[in-house]
PDB file of N, CA and C in Angstrom:
ATOM      1  N   MET A   1     -47.924  19.003   1.236  1.00 77.00           N
ATOM      2  CA  MET A   1     -46.723  19.753   0.900  1.00 77.00           C
ATOM      3  C   MET A   1     -45.615  19.489   1.911  1.00 77.00           C
ATOM      4  N   LEU A   2     -45.980  19.460   3.184  1.00 78.00           N
ATOM      5  CA  LEU A   2     -45.017  19.226   4.251  1.00 78.00           C
ATOM      6  C   LEU A   2     -44.441  17.818   4.150  1.00 78.00           C
ATOM      7  N   ALA A   3     -45.274  16.869   3.772  1.00 82.00           N
ATOM      8  CA  ALA A   3     -44.822  15.482   3.617  1.00 82.00           C
ATOM      9  C   ALA A   3     -43.814  15.369   2.477  1.00 82.00           C
ATOM     10  N   ALA A   4     -44.047  16.088   1.399  1.00 80.00           N
ATOM     11  CA  ALA A   4     -43.123  16.067   0.258  1.00 80.00           C
ATOM     12  C   ALA A   4     -41.781  16.680   0.642  1.00 80.00           C
ATOM     13  N   ALA A   5     -41.820  17.768   1.394  1.00 80.00           N
ATOM     14  CA  ALA A   5     -40.580  18.410   1.846  1.00 80.00           C
ATOM     15  C   ALA A   5     -39.812  17.485   2.783  1.00 80.00           C
ATOM     16  N   ALA A   6     -40.526  16.796   3.658  1.00 79.00           N
ATOM     17  CA  ALA A   6     -39.878  15.855   4.567  1.00 79.00           C
ATOM     18  C   ALA A   6     -39.236  14.708   3.794  1.00 79.00           C
ATOM     19  N   MET A   7     -39.919  14.240   2.751  1.00 81.00           N
ATOM     20  CA  MET A   7     -39.390  13.162   1.915  1.00 81.00           C
ATOM     21  C   MET A   7     -38.111  13.618   1.202  1.00 81.00           C
ATOM     22  N   VAL A   8     -38.088  14.830   0.703  1.00 78.00           N
ATOM     23  CA  VAL A   8     -36.905  15.365   0.029  1.00 78.00           C
ATOM     24  C   VAL A   8     -35.740  15.463   1.023  1.00 78.00           C
ATOM     25  N   VAL A   9     -36.021  15.926   2.224  1.00 80.00           N
ATOM     26  CA  VAL A   9     -34.980  16.039   3.246  1.00 80.00           C
ATOM     27  C   VAL A   9     -34.418  14.659   3.581  1.00 80.00           C
ATOM     28  N   ILE A  10     -35.279  13.670   3.717  1.00 84.00           N
ATOM     29  CA  ILE A  10     -34.827  12.308   4.019  1.00 84.00           C
ATOM     30  C   ILE A  10     -33.959  11.772   2.888  1.00 84.00           C
ATOM     31  N   LEU A  11     -34.409  11.953   1.655  1.00 81.00           N
ATOM     32  CA  LEU A  11     -33.624  11.470   0.505  1.00 81.00           C
ATOM     33  C   LEU A  11     -32.273  12.172   0.415  1.00 81.00           C
ATOM     34  N   LEU A  12     -32.257  13.461   0.629  1.00 84.00           N
ATOM     35  CA  LEU A  12     -30.993  14.192   0.591  1.00 84.00           C
ATOM     36  C   LEU A  12     -30.057  13.754   1.708  1.00 84.00           C
ATOM     37  N   SER A  13     -30.587  13.522   2.893  1.00 85.00           N
ATOM     38  CA  SER A  13     -29.724  13.096   4.001  1.00 85.00           C
ATOM     39  C   SER A  13     -29.161  11.702   3.735  1.00 85.00           C
ATOM     40  N   GLN A  14     -29.927  10.829   3.087  1.00 87.00           N
ATOM     41  CA  GLN A  14     -29.409   9.509   2.717  1.00 87.00           C
ATOM     42  C   GLN A  14     -28.294   9.629   1.686  1.00 87.00           C
ATOM     43  N   GLU A  15     -28.467  10.513   0.723  1.00 86.00           N
ATOM     44  CA  GLU A  15     -27.427  10.739  -0.290  1.00 86.00           C
ATOM     45  C   GLU A  15     -26.159  11.310   0.345  1.00 86.00           C
ATOM     46  N   ILE A  16     -26.325  12.219   1.262  1.00 87.00           N
ATOM     47  CA  ILE A  16     -25.169  12.807   1.946  1.00 87.00           C
ATOM     48  C   ILE A  16     -24.450  11.737   2.769  1.00 87.00           C
ATOM     49  N   ALA A  17     -25.197  10.911   3.473  1.00 86.00           N
ATOM     50  CA  ALA A  17     -24.583   9.843   4.272  1.00 86.00           C
ATOM     51  C   ALA A  17     -23.836   8.861   3.368  1.00 86.00           C
ATOM     52  N   PHE A  18     -24.413   8.510   2.231  1.00 88.00           N
ATOM     53  CA  PHE A  18     -23.745   7.619   1.284  1.00 88.00           C
ATOM     54  C   PHE A  18     -22.459   8.259   0.767  1.00 88.00           C
ATOM     55  N   HIS A  19     -22.524   9.534   0.441  1.00 87.00           N
ATOM     56  CA  HIS A  19     -21.358  10.261  -0.053  1.00 87.00           C
ATOM     57  C   HIS A  19     -20.245  10.273   0.999  1.00 87.00           C
ATOM     58  N   ILE A  20     -20.602  10.502   2.248  1.00 90.00           N
ATOM     59  CA  ILE A  20     -19.615  10.522   3.327  1.00 90.00           C
ATOM     60  C   ILE A  20     -18.966   9.149   3.480  1.00 90.00           C
ATOM     61  N   ARG A  21     -19.751   8.075   3.439  1.00 89.00           N
ATOM     62  CA  ARG A  21     -19.194   6.714   3.543  1.00 89.00           C
ATOM     63  C   ARG A  21     -18.247   6.420   2.389  1.00 89.00           C
ATOM     64  N   THR A  22     -18.610   6.855   1.189  1.00 91.00           N
ATOM     65  CA  THR A  22     -17.756   6.633   0.017  1.00 91.00           C
ATOM     66  C   THR A  22     -16.437   7.381   0.161  1.00 91.00           C
ATOM     67  N   ILE A  23     -16.492   8.620   0.559  1.00 91.00           N
ATOM     68  CA  ILE A  23     -15.266   9.412   0.744  1.00 91.00           C
ATOM     69  C   ILE A  23     -14.391   8.796   1.832  1.00 91.00           C
ATOM     70  N   ASN A  24     -14.988   8.358   2.930  1.00 89.00           N
ATOM     71  CA  ASN A  24     -14.211   7.729   4.003  1.00 89.00           C
ATOM     72  C   ASN A  24     -13.533   6.451   3.526  1.00 89.00           C
ATOM     73  N   ALA A  25     -14.201   5.675   2.688  1.00 88.00           N
ATOM     74  CA  ALA A  25     -13.584   4.459   2.141  1.00 88.00           C
ATOM     75  C   ALA A  25     -12.388   4.818   1.262  1.00 88.00           C
ATOM     76  N   TYR A  26     -12.528   5.839   0.424  1.00 87.00           N
ATOM     77  CA  TYR A  26     -11.400   6.283  -0.407  1.00 87.00           C
ATOM     78  C   TYR A  26     -10.245   6.779   0.460  1.00 87.00           C
ATOM     79  N   LEU A  27     -10.542   7.510   1.515  1.00 90.00           N
ATOM     80  CA  LEU A  27      -9.488   8.018   2.394  1.00 90.00           C
ATOM     81  C   LEU A  27      -8.749   6.878   3.106  1.00 90.00           C
ATOM     82  N   ARG A  28      -9.482   5.848   3.540  1.00 89.00           N
ATOM     83  CA  ARG A  28      -8.826   4.701   4.177  1.00 89.00           C
ATOM     84  C   ARG A  28      -7.901   3.991   3.192  1.00 89.00           C
ATOM     85  N   GLU A  29      -8.358   3.811   1.956  1.00 86.00           N
ATOM     86  CA  GLU A  29      -7.522   3.141   0.953  1.00 86.00           C
ATOM     87  C   GLU A  29      -6.296   3.992   0.617  1.00 86.00           C
ATOM     88  N   TYR A  30      -6.476   5.300   0.532  1.00 87.00           N
ATOM     89  CA  TYR A  30      -5.354   6.208   0.273  1.00 87.00           C
ATOM     90  C   TYR A  30      -4.323   6.110   1.402  1.00 87.00           C
ATOM     91  N   GLN A  31      -4.793   6.059   2.644  1.00 90.00           N
ATOM     92  CA  GLN A  31      -3.894   5.928   3.797  1.00 90.00           C
ATOM     93  C   GLN A  31      -3.140   4.607   3.741  1.00 90.00           C
ATOM     94  N   GLU A  32      -3.819   3.531   3.371  1.00 89.00           N
ATOM     95  CA  GLU A  32      -3.155   2.225   3.248  1.00 89.00           C
ATOM     96  C   GLU A  32      -2.078   2.263   2.163  1.00 89.00           C
ATOM     97  N   GLU A  33      -2.366   2.884   1.024  1.00 88.00           N
ATOM     98  CA  GLU A  33      -1.366   2.995  -0.043  1.00 88.00           C
ATOM     99  C   GLU A  33      -0.155   3.797   0.428  1.00 88.00           C
ATOM    100  N   TYR A  34      -0.411   4.881   1.146  1.00 91.00           N
ATOM    101  CA  TYR A  34       0.672   5.697   1.696  1.00 91.00           C
ATOM    102  C   TYR A  34       1.534   4.863   2.641  1.00 91.00           C
ATOM    103  N   THR A  35       0.893   4.063   3.476  1.00 93.00           N
ATOM    104  CA  THR A  35       1.617   3.226   4.428  1.00 93.00           C
ATOM    105  C   THR A  35       2.441   2.174   3.704  1.00 93.00           C
ATOM    106  N   ARG A  36       1.857   1.520   2.704  1.00 92.00           N
ATOM    107  CA  ARG A  36       2.606   0.517   1.934  1.00 92.00           C
ATOM    108  C   ARG A  36       3.818   1.144   1.260  1.00 92.00           C
ATOM    109  N   GLU A  37       3.635   2.328   0.708  1.00 93.00           N
ATOM    110  CA  GLU A  37       4.756   3.011   0.063  1.00 93.00           C
ATOM    111  C   GLU A  37       5.851   3.321   1.077  1.00 93.00           C
ATOM    112  N   GLY A  38       5.473   3.755   2.271  1.00 94.00           N
ATOM    113  CA  GLY A  38       6.460   4.050   3.306  1.00 94.00           C
ATOM    114  C   GLY A  38       7.236   2.816   3.737  1.00 94.00           C
ATOM    115  N   VAL A  39       6.548   1.680   3.870  1.00 96.00           N
ATOM    116  CA  VAL A  39       7.223   0.440   4.251  1.00 96.00           C
ATOM    117  C   VAL A  39       8.142  -0.023   3.125  1.00 96.00           C
ATOM    118  N   LEU A  40       7.700   0.115   1.875  1.00 95.00           N
ATOM    119  CA  LEU A  40       8.560  -0.246   0.743  1.00 95.00           C
ATOM    120  C   LEU A  40       9.817   0.614   0.713  1.00 95.00           C
ATOM    121  N   ILE A  41       9.672   1.903   0.935  1.00 95.00           N
ATOM    122  CA  ILE A  41      10.835   2.791   0.962  1.00 95.00           C
ATOM    123  C   ILE A  41      11.774   2.401   2.107  1.00 95.00           C
ATOM    124  N   GLU A  42      11.205   2.031   3.251  1.00 96.00           N
ATOM    125  CA  GLU A  42      12.018   1.580   4.379  1.00 96.00           C
ATOM    126  C   GLU A  42      12.829   0.338   3.987  1.00 96.00           C
ATOM    127  N   ALA A  43      12.185  -0.625   3.307  1.00 96.00           N
ATOM    128  CA  ALA A  43      12.875  -1.852   2.893  1.00 96.00           C
ATOM    129  C   ALA A  43      13.960  -1.555   1.859  1.00 96.00           C
ATOM    130  N   VAL A  44      13.665  -0.686   0.900  1.00 95.00           N
ATOM    131  CA  VAL A  44      14.648  -0.323  -0.127  1.00 95.00           C
ATOM    132  C   VAL A  44      15.846   0.373   0.510  1.00 95.00           C
ATOM    133  N   THR A  45      15.602   1.289   1.428  1.00 95.00           N
ATOM    134  CA  THR A  45      16.682   2.002   2.110  1.00 95.00           C
ATOM    135  C   THR A  45      17.563   1.041   2.897  1.00 95.00           C
ATOM    136  N   LEU A  46      16.935   0.103   3.595  1.00 95.00           N
ATOM    137  CA  LEU A  46      17.700  -0.893   4.344  1.00 95.00           C
ATOM    138  C   LEU A  46      18.565  -1.727   3.408  1.00 95.00           C
ATOM    139  N   LEU A  47      17.985  -2.156   2.302  1.00 95.00           N
ATOM    140  CA  LEU A  47      18.733  -2.966   1.343  1.00 95.00           C
ATOM    141  C   LEU A  47      19.885  -2.178   0.724  1.00 95.00           C
ATOM    142  N   GLU A  48      19.657  -0.908   0.410  1.00 94.00           N
ATOM    143  CA  GLU A  48      20.742  -0.077  -0.130  1.00 94.00           C
ATOM    144  C   GLU A  48      21.864   0.077   0.899  1.00 94.00           C
ATOM    145  N   ASP A  49      21.499   0.229   2.167  1.00 94.00           N
ATOM    146  CA  ASP A  49      22.506   0.357   3.220  1.00 94.00           C
ATOM    147  C   ASP A  49      23.299  -0.936   3.419  1.00 94.00           C
ATOM    148  N   LYS A  50      22.620  -2.063   3.388  1.00 94.00           N
ATOM    149  CA  LYS A  50      23.272  -3.358   3.621  1.00 94.00           C
ATOM    150  C   LYS A  50      24.017  -3.867   2.392  1.00 94.00           C
ATOM    151  N   GLY A  51      23.544  -3.495   1.212  1.00 91.00           N
ATOM    152  CA  GLY A  51      24.225  -3.892  -0.012  1.00 91.00           C
ATOM    153  C   GLY A  51      23.661  -5.153  -0.647  1.00 91.00           C
ATOM    154  N   GLU A  52      24.137  -5.388  -1.853  1.00 91.00           N
ATOM    155  CA  GLU A  52      23.683  -6.550  -2.625  1.00 91.00           C
ATOM    156  C   GLU A  52      24.017  -7.833  -1.869  1.00 91.00           C
ATOM    157  N   GLY A  53      23.117  -8.786  -1.917  1.00 91.00           N
ATOM    158  CA  GLY A  53      23.331 -10.051  -1.231  1.00 91.00           C
ATOM    159  C   GLY A  53      22.639 -10.121   0.119  1.00 91.00           C
ATOM    160  N   PHE A  54      22.146  -8.992   0.622  1.00 94.00           N
ATOM    161  CA  PHE A  54      21.433  -8.992   1.902  1.00 94.00           C
ATOM    162  C   PHE A  54      20.057  -9.607   1.702  1.00 94.00           C
ATOM    163  N   VAL A  55      19.706 -10.561   2.539  1.00 95.00           N
ATOM    164  CA  VAL A  55      18.368 -11.162   2.526  1.00 95.00           C
ATOM    165  C   VAL A  55      17.831 -11.157   3.954  1.00 95.00           C
ATOM    166  N   ALA A  56      16.527 -11.072   4.069  1.00 95.00           N
ATOM    167  CA  ALA A  56      15.892 -11.065   5.388  1.00 95.00           C
ATOM    168  C   ALA A  56      14.470 -11.590   5.250  1.00 95.00           C
ATOM    169  N   THR A  57      13.972 -12.173   6.329  1.00 95.00           N
ATOM    170  CA  THR A  57      12.622 -12.727   6.321  1.00 95.00           C
ATOM    171  C   THR A  57      11.803 -12.117   7.450  1.00 95.00           C
ATOM    172  N   ASN A  58      10.648 -11.602   7.095  1.00 95.00           N
ATOM    173  CA  ASN A  58       9.668 -11.060   8.056  1.00 95.00           C
ATOM    174  C   ASN A  58      10.262 -10.059   9.039  1.00 95.00           C
ATOM    175  N   LEU A  59      10.989  -9.092   8.512  1.00 96.00           N
ATOM    176  CA  LEU A  59      11.482  -8.001   9.360  1.00 96.00           C
ATOM    177  C   LEU A  59      10.317  -7.072   9.688  1.00 96.00           C
ATOM    178  N   PRO A  60      10.097  -6.755  10.958  1.00 96.00           N
ATOM    179  CA  PRO A  60       9.007  -5.832  11.287  1.00 96.00           C
ATOM    180  C   PRO A  60       9.360  -4.413  10.840  1.00 96.00           C
ATOM    181  N   SER A  61       8.368  -3.708  10.355  1.00 95.00           N
ATOM    182  CA  SER A  61       8.570  -2.336   9.902  1.00 95.00           C
ATOM    183  C   SER A  61       8.544  -1.386  11.088  1.00 95.00           C
ATOM    184  N   SER A  62       9.475  -0.451  11.104  1.00 94.00           N
ATOM    185  CA  SER A  62       9.429   0.590  12.137  1.00 94.00           C
ATOM    186  C   SER A  62       8.502   1.725  11.701  1.00 94.00           C
ATOM    187  N   PHE A  63       8.225   1.811  10.409  1.00 93.00           N
ATOM    188  CA  PHE A  63       7.326   2.846   9.875  1.00 93.00           C
ATOM    189  C   PHE A  63       5.871   2.519  10.202  1.00 93.00           C
ATOM    190  N   ALA A  64       5.516   1.254  10.038  1.00 93.00           N
ATOM    191  CA  ALA A  64       4.145   0.801  10.314  1.00 93.00           C
ATOM    192  C   ALA A  64       4.236  -0.570  10.978  1.00 93.00           C
ATOM    193  N   PRO A  65       4.125  -0.637  12.289  1.00 93.00           N
ATOM    194  CA  PRO A  65       4.361  -1.879  13.022  1.00 93.00           C
ATOM    195  C   PRO A  65       3.488  -3.066  12.616  1.00 93.00           C
ATOM    196  N   SER A  66       2.356  -2.836  11.986  1.00 95.00           N
ATOM    197  CA  SER A  66       1.513  -3.961  11.570  1.00 95.00           C
ATOM    198  C   SER A  66       2.022  -4.607  10.282  1.00 95.00           C
ATOM    199  N   TYR A  67       3.059  -4.039   9.689  1.00 96.00           N
ATOM    200  CA  TYR A  67       3.639  -4.564   8.454  1.00 96.00           C
ATOM    201  C   TYR A  67       4.988  -5.229   8.733  1.00 96.00           C
ATOM    202  N   ALA A  68       5.342  -6.155   7.853  1.00 97.00           N
ATOM    203  CA  ALA A  68       6.671  -6.769   7.852  1.00 97.00           C
ATOM    204  C   ALA A  68       7.100  -6.893   6.402  1.00 97.00           C
ATOM    205  N   PHE A  69       8.400  -7.060   6.179  1.00 96.00           N
ATOM    206  CA  PHE A  69       8.859  -7.240   4.801  1.00 96.00           C
ATOM    207  C   PHE A  69       9.921  -8.320   4.733  1.00 96.00           C
ATOM    208  N   THR A  70       9.957  -8.965   3.576  1.00 97.00           N
ATOM    209  CA  THR A  70      10.934 -10.000   3.280  1.00 97.00           C
ATOM    210  C   THR A  70      11.725  -9.558   2.065  1.00 97.00           C
ATOM    211  N   ILE A  71      13.037  -9.666   2.155  1.00 97.00           N
ATOM    212  CA  ILE A  71      13.923  -9.271   1.056  1.00 97.00           C
ATOM    213  C   ILE A  71      14.629 -10.512   0.548  1.00 97.00           C
ATOM    214  N   THR A  72      14.530 -10.746  -0.768  1.00 95.00           N
ATOM    215  CA  THR A  72      15.297 -11.812  -1.407  1.00 95.00           C
ATOM    216  C   THR A  72      16.187 -11.168  -2.458  1.00 95.00           C
ATOM    217  N   SER A  73      16.850 -11.988  -3.264  1.00 92.00           N
ATOM    218  CA  SER A  73      17.769 -11.438  -4.262  1.00 92.00           C
ATOM    219  C   SER A  73      17.061 -10.649  -5.355  1.00 92.00           C
ATOM    220  N   ASP A  74      15.769 -10.943  -5.586  1.00 95.00           N
ATOM    221  CA  ASP A  74      15.084 -10.251  -6.682  1.00 95.00           C
ATOM    222  C   ASP A  74      13.718  -9.667  -6.320  1.00 95.00           C
ATOM    223  N   THR A  75      13.283  -9.799  -5.070  1.00 96.00           N
ATOM    224  CA  THR A  75      11.986  -9.226  -4.683  1.00 96.00           C
ATOM    225  C   THR A  75      11.997  -8.696  -3.255  1.00 96.00           C
ATOM    226  N   ILE A  76      11.095  -7.767  -3.042  1.00 97.00           N
ATOM    227  CA  ILE A  76      10.743  -7.306  -1.701  1.00 97.00           C
ATOM    228  C   ILE A  76       9.255  -7.574  -1.561  1.00 97.00           C
ATOM    229  N   THR A  77       8.890  -8.308  -0.521  1.00 97.00           N
ATOM    230  CA  THR A  77       7.495  -8.658  -0.303  1.00 97.00           C
ATOM    231  C   THR A  77       7.031  -8.042   1.010  1.00 97.00           C
ATOM    232  N   LEU A  78       5.939  -7.293   0.957  1.00 97.00           N
ATOM    233  CA  LEU A  78       5.351  -6.680   2.144  1.00 97.00           C
ATOM    234  C   LEU A  78       4.168  -7.508   2.593  1.00 97.00           C
ATOM    235  N   THR A  79       4.071  -7.730   3.899  1.00 96.00           N
ATOM    236  CA  THR A  79       2.929  -8.452   4.452  1.00 96.00           C
ATOM    237  C   THR A  79       2.297  -7.638   5.571  1.00 96.00           C
ATOM    238  N   LYS A  80       1.014  -7.819   5.709  1.00 94.00           N
ATOM    239  CA  LYS A  80       0.268  -7.208   6.817  1.00 94.00           C
ATOM    240  C   LYS A  80      -0.597  -8.317   7.397  1.00 94.00           C
ATOM    241  N   ASP A  81      -0.418  -8.595   8.660  1.00 90.00           N
ATOM    242  CA  ASP A  81      -1.129  -9.694   9.315  1.00 90.00           C
ATOM    243  C   ASP A  81      -0.925 -11.000   8.544  1.00 90.00           C
ATOM    244  N   ARG A  82       0.309 -11.227   8.128  1.00 90.00           N
ATOM    245  CA  ARG A  82       0.755 -12.429   7.406  1.00 90.00           C
ATOM    246  C   ARG A  82       0.145 -12.596   6.022  1.00 90.00           C
ATOM    247  N   GLU A  83      -0.493 -11.571   5.506  1.00 93.00           N
ATOM    248  CA  GLU A  83      -1.056 -11.603   4.163  1.00 93.00           C
ATOM    249  C   GLU A  83      -0.207 -10.718   3.250  1.00 93.00           C
ATOM    250  N   VAL A  84       0.161 -11.239   2.085  1.00 94.00           N
ATOM    251  CA  VAL A  84       0.969 -10.459   1.139  1.00 94.00           C
ATOM    252  C   VAL A  84       0.116  -9.317   0.597  1.00 94.00           C
ATOM    253  N   VAL A  85       0.627  -8.090   0.751  1.00 93.00           N
ATOM    254  CA  VAL A  85      -0.106  -6.925   0.263  1.00 93.00           C
ATOM    255  C   VAL A  85       0.625  -6.216  -0.871  1.00 93.00           C
ATOM    256  N   LEU A  86       1.910  -6.511  -1.049  1.00 94.00           N
ATOM    257  CA  LEU A  86       2.663  -5.863  -2.117  1.00 94.00           C
ATOM    258  C   LEU A  86       3.908  -6.680  -2.415  1.00 94.00           C
ATOM    259  N   ARG A  87       4.236  -6.768  -3.685  1.00 95.00           N
ATOM    260  CA  ARG A  87       5.467  -7.441  -4.106  1.00 95.00           C
ATOM    261  C   ARG A  87       6.161  -6.520  -5.110  1.00 95.00           C
ATOM    262  N   ALA A  88       7.453  -6.295  -4.884  1.00 95.00           N
ATOM    263  CA  ALA A  88       8.242  -5.427  -5.759  1.00 95.00           C
ATOM    264  C   ALA A  88       9.422  -6.213  -6.302  1.00 95.00           C
ATOM    265  N   GLY A  89       9.606  -6.136  -7.600  1.00 95.00           N
ATOM    266  CA  GLY A  89      10.782  -6.737  -8.216  1.00 95.00           C
ATOM    267  C   GLY A  89      11.932  -5.752  -8.155  1.00 95.00           C
ATOM    268  N   ILE A  90      13.106  -6.242  -7.816  1.00 96.00           N
ATOM    269  CA  ILE A  90      14.273  -5.366  -7.694  1.00 96.00           C
ATOM    270  C   ILE A  90      15.413  -5.902  -8.546  1.00 96.00           C
ATOM    271  N   ARG A  91      16.323  -5.015  -8.876  1.00 95.00           N
ATOM    272  CA  ARG A  91      17.503  -5.395  -9.649  1.00 95.00           C
ATOM    273  C   ARG A  91      18.634  -4.445  -9.280  1.00 95.00           C
ATOM    274  N   TRP A  92      19.813  -5.013  -9.124  1.00 94.00           N
ATOM    275  CA  TRP A  92      21.012  -4.203  -8.882  1.00 94.00           C
ATOM    276  C   TRP A  92      21.638  -3.872 -10.223  1.00 94.00           C
ATOM    277  N   GLU A  93      21.924  -2.612 -10.437  1.00 91.00           N
ATOM    278  CA  GLU A  93      22.628  -2.147 -11.627  1.00 91.00           C
ATOM    279  C   GLU A  93      23.915  -1.505 -11.139  1.00 91.00           C
ATOM    280  N   GLY A  94      24.963  -2.310 -11.088  1.00 88.00           N
ATOM    281  CA  GLY A  94      26.204  -1.849 -10.467  1.00 88.00           C
ATOM    282  C   GLY A  94      25.972  -1.765  -8.975  1.00 88.00           C
ATOM    283  N   LYS A  95      26.150  -0.589  -8.408  1.00 87.00           N
ATOM    284  CA  LYS A  95      25.923  -0.388  -6.972  1.00 87.00           C
ATOM    285  C   LYS A  95      24.566   0.266  -6.692  1.00 87.00           C
ATOM    286  N   LYS A  96      23.775   0.452  -7.750  1.00 92.00           N
ATOM    287  CA  LYS A  96      22.478   1.129  -7.612  1.00 92.00           C
ATOM    288  C   LYS A  96      21.346   0.106  -7.636  1.00 92.00           C
ATOM    289  N   LEU A  97      20.439   0.232  -6.691  1.00 93.00           N
ATOM    290  CA  LEU A  97      19.274  -0.640  -6.614  1.00 93.00           C
ATOM    291  C   LEU A  97      18.119  -0.009  -7.374  1.00 93.00           C
ATOM    292  N   SER A  98      17.465  -0.797  -8.220  1.00 93.00           N
ATOM    293  CA  SER A  98      16.301  -0.315  -8.963  1.00 93.00           C
ATOM    294  C   SER A  98      15.091  -1.176  -8.648  1.00 93.00           C
ATOM    295  N   VAL A  99      13.963  -0.534  -8.473  1.00 93.00           N
ATOM    296  CA  VAL A  99      12.691  -1.253  -8.360  1.00 93.00           C
ATOM    297  C   VAL A  99      12.128  -1.322  -9.767  1.00 93.00           C
ATOM    298  N   VAL A 100      11.983  -2.532 -10.294  1.00 93.00           N
ATOM    299  CA  VAL A 100      11.586  -2.677 -11.689  1.00 93.00           C
ATOM    300  C   VAL A 100      10.087  -2.883 -11.876  1.00 93.00           C
ATOM    301  N   TYR A 101       9.408  -3.391 -10.866  1.00 91.00           N
ATOM    302  CA  TYR A 101       7.947  -3.470 -10.923  1.00 91.00           C
ATOM    303  C   TYR A 101       7.389  -3.549  -9.510  1.00 91.00           C
ATOM    304  N   VAL A 102       6.138  -3.165  -9.400  1.00 90.00           N
ATOM    305  CA  VAL A 102       5.419  -3.265  -8.135  1.00 90.00           C
ATOM    306  C   VAL A 102       4.038  -3.800  -8.451  1.00 90.00           C
ATOM    307  N   GLU A 103       3.608  -4.798  -7.688  1.00 88.00           N
ATOM    308  CA  GLU A 103       2.252  -5.297  -7.859  1.00 88.00           C
ATOM    309  C   GLU A 103       1.614  -5.510  -6.504  1.00 88.00           C
ATOM    310  N   ASN A 104       0.323  -5.260  -6.448  1.00 82.00           N
ATOM    311  CA  ASN A 104      -0.433  -5.516  -5.232  1.00 82.00           C
ATOM    312  C   ASN A 104      -1.700  -6.259  -5.616  1.00 82.00           C
ATOM    313  N   ASN A 105      -2.642  -6.347  -4.706  1.00 74.00           N
ATOM    314  CA  ASN A 105      -3.865  -7.090  -4.984  1.00 74.00           C
ATOM    315  C   ASN A 105      -4.745  -6.417  -6.025  1.00 74.00           C
ATOM    316  N   PHE A 106      -4.500  -5.136  -6.317  1.00 68.00           N
ATOM    317  CA  PHE A 106      -5.347  -4.394  -7.238  1.00 68.00           C
ATOM    318  C   PHE A 106      -4.653  -4.065  -8.548  1.00 68.00           C
ATOM    319  N   VAL A 107      -3.361  -3.844  -8.499  1.00 63.00           N
ATOM    320  CA  VAL A 107      -2.612  -3.451  -9.692  1.00 63.00           C
ATOM    321  C   VAL A 107      -1.526  -4.488  -9.936  1.00 63.00           C
ATOM    322  N   ARG A 108      -1.570  -5.150 -11.093  1.00 59.00           N
ATOM    323  CA  ARG A 108      -0.566  -6.137 -11.451  1.00 59.00           C
ATOM    324  C   ARG A 108      -0.190  -5.964 -12.888  1.00 59.00           C
ATOM    325  N   PRO A 109       1.026  -5.906 -13.247  1.00 56.00           N
ATOM    326  CA  PRO A 109       2.092  -5.253 -12.502  1.00 56.00           C
ATOM    327  C   PRO A 109       2.146  -3.781 -12.875  1.00 56.00           C
ATOM    328  N   PHE A 110       2.795  -3.017 -12.056  1.00 54.00           N
ATOM    329  CA  PHE A 110       3.109  -1.624 -12.372  1.00 54.00           C
ATOM    330  C   PHE A 110       4.601  -1.555 -12.565  1.00 54.00           C
ATOM    331  N   SER A 111       5.042  -1.066 -13.699  1.00 51.00           N
ATOM    332  CA  SER A 111       6.484  -0.965 -13.920  1.00 51.00           C
ATOM    333  C   SER A 111       6.879   0.435 -14.339  1.00 51.00           C
ATOM    334  N   GLN A 112       8.149   0.721 -14.098  1.00 50.00           N
ATOM    335  CA  GLN A 112       8.694   2.013 -14.496  1.00 50.00           C
ATOM    336  C   GLN A 112       9.161   1.932 -15.926  1.00 50.00           C
TER     337      GLN A 112
END
């Protein structure tokens, strides 16, 4: 009887440990998405301030120093450790900047 109870405790502790690892993985991915969104907003704000025609290559992010972004006439590309992690299509409508799609390594494309 004691051996069976010990076996149940071991199995439950393994399930709990697996559950904790899974939740931690989801939390890390959620944090990364939050960071990417913050860097994208930083790039959009900079572009709105500078105006149409502004281009830049590998500007370091002040929001997340491990990220950089490149702005061209129709895209904003985010990189982390020189790897592309997000690409956003942009379009100027008069004096207003619109993000028309966003794609990353997991979602291609997301559009409004």
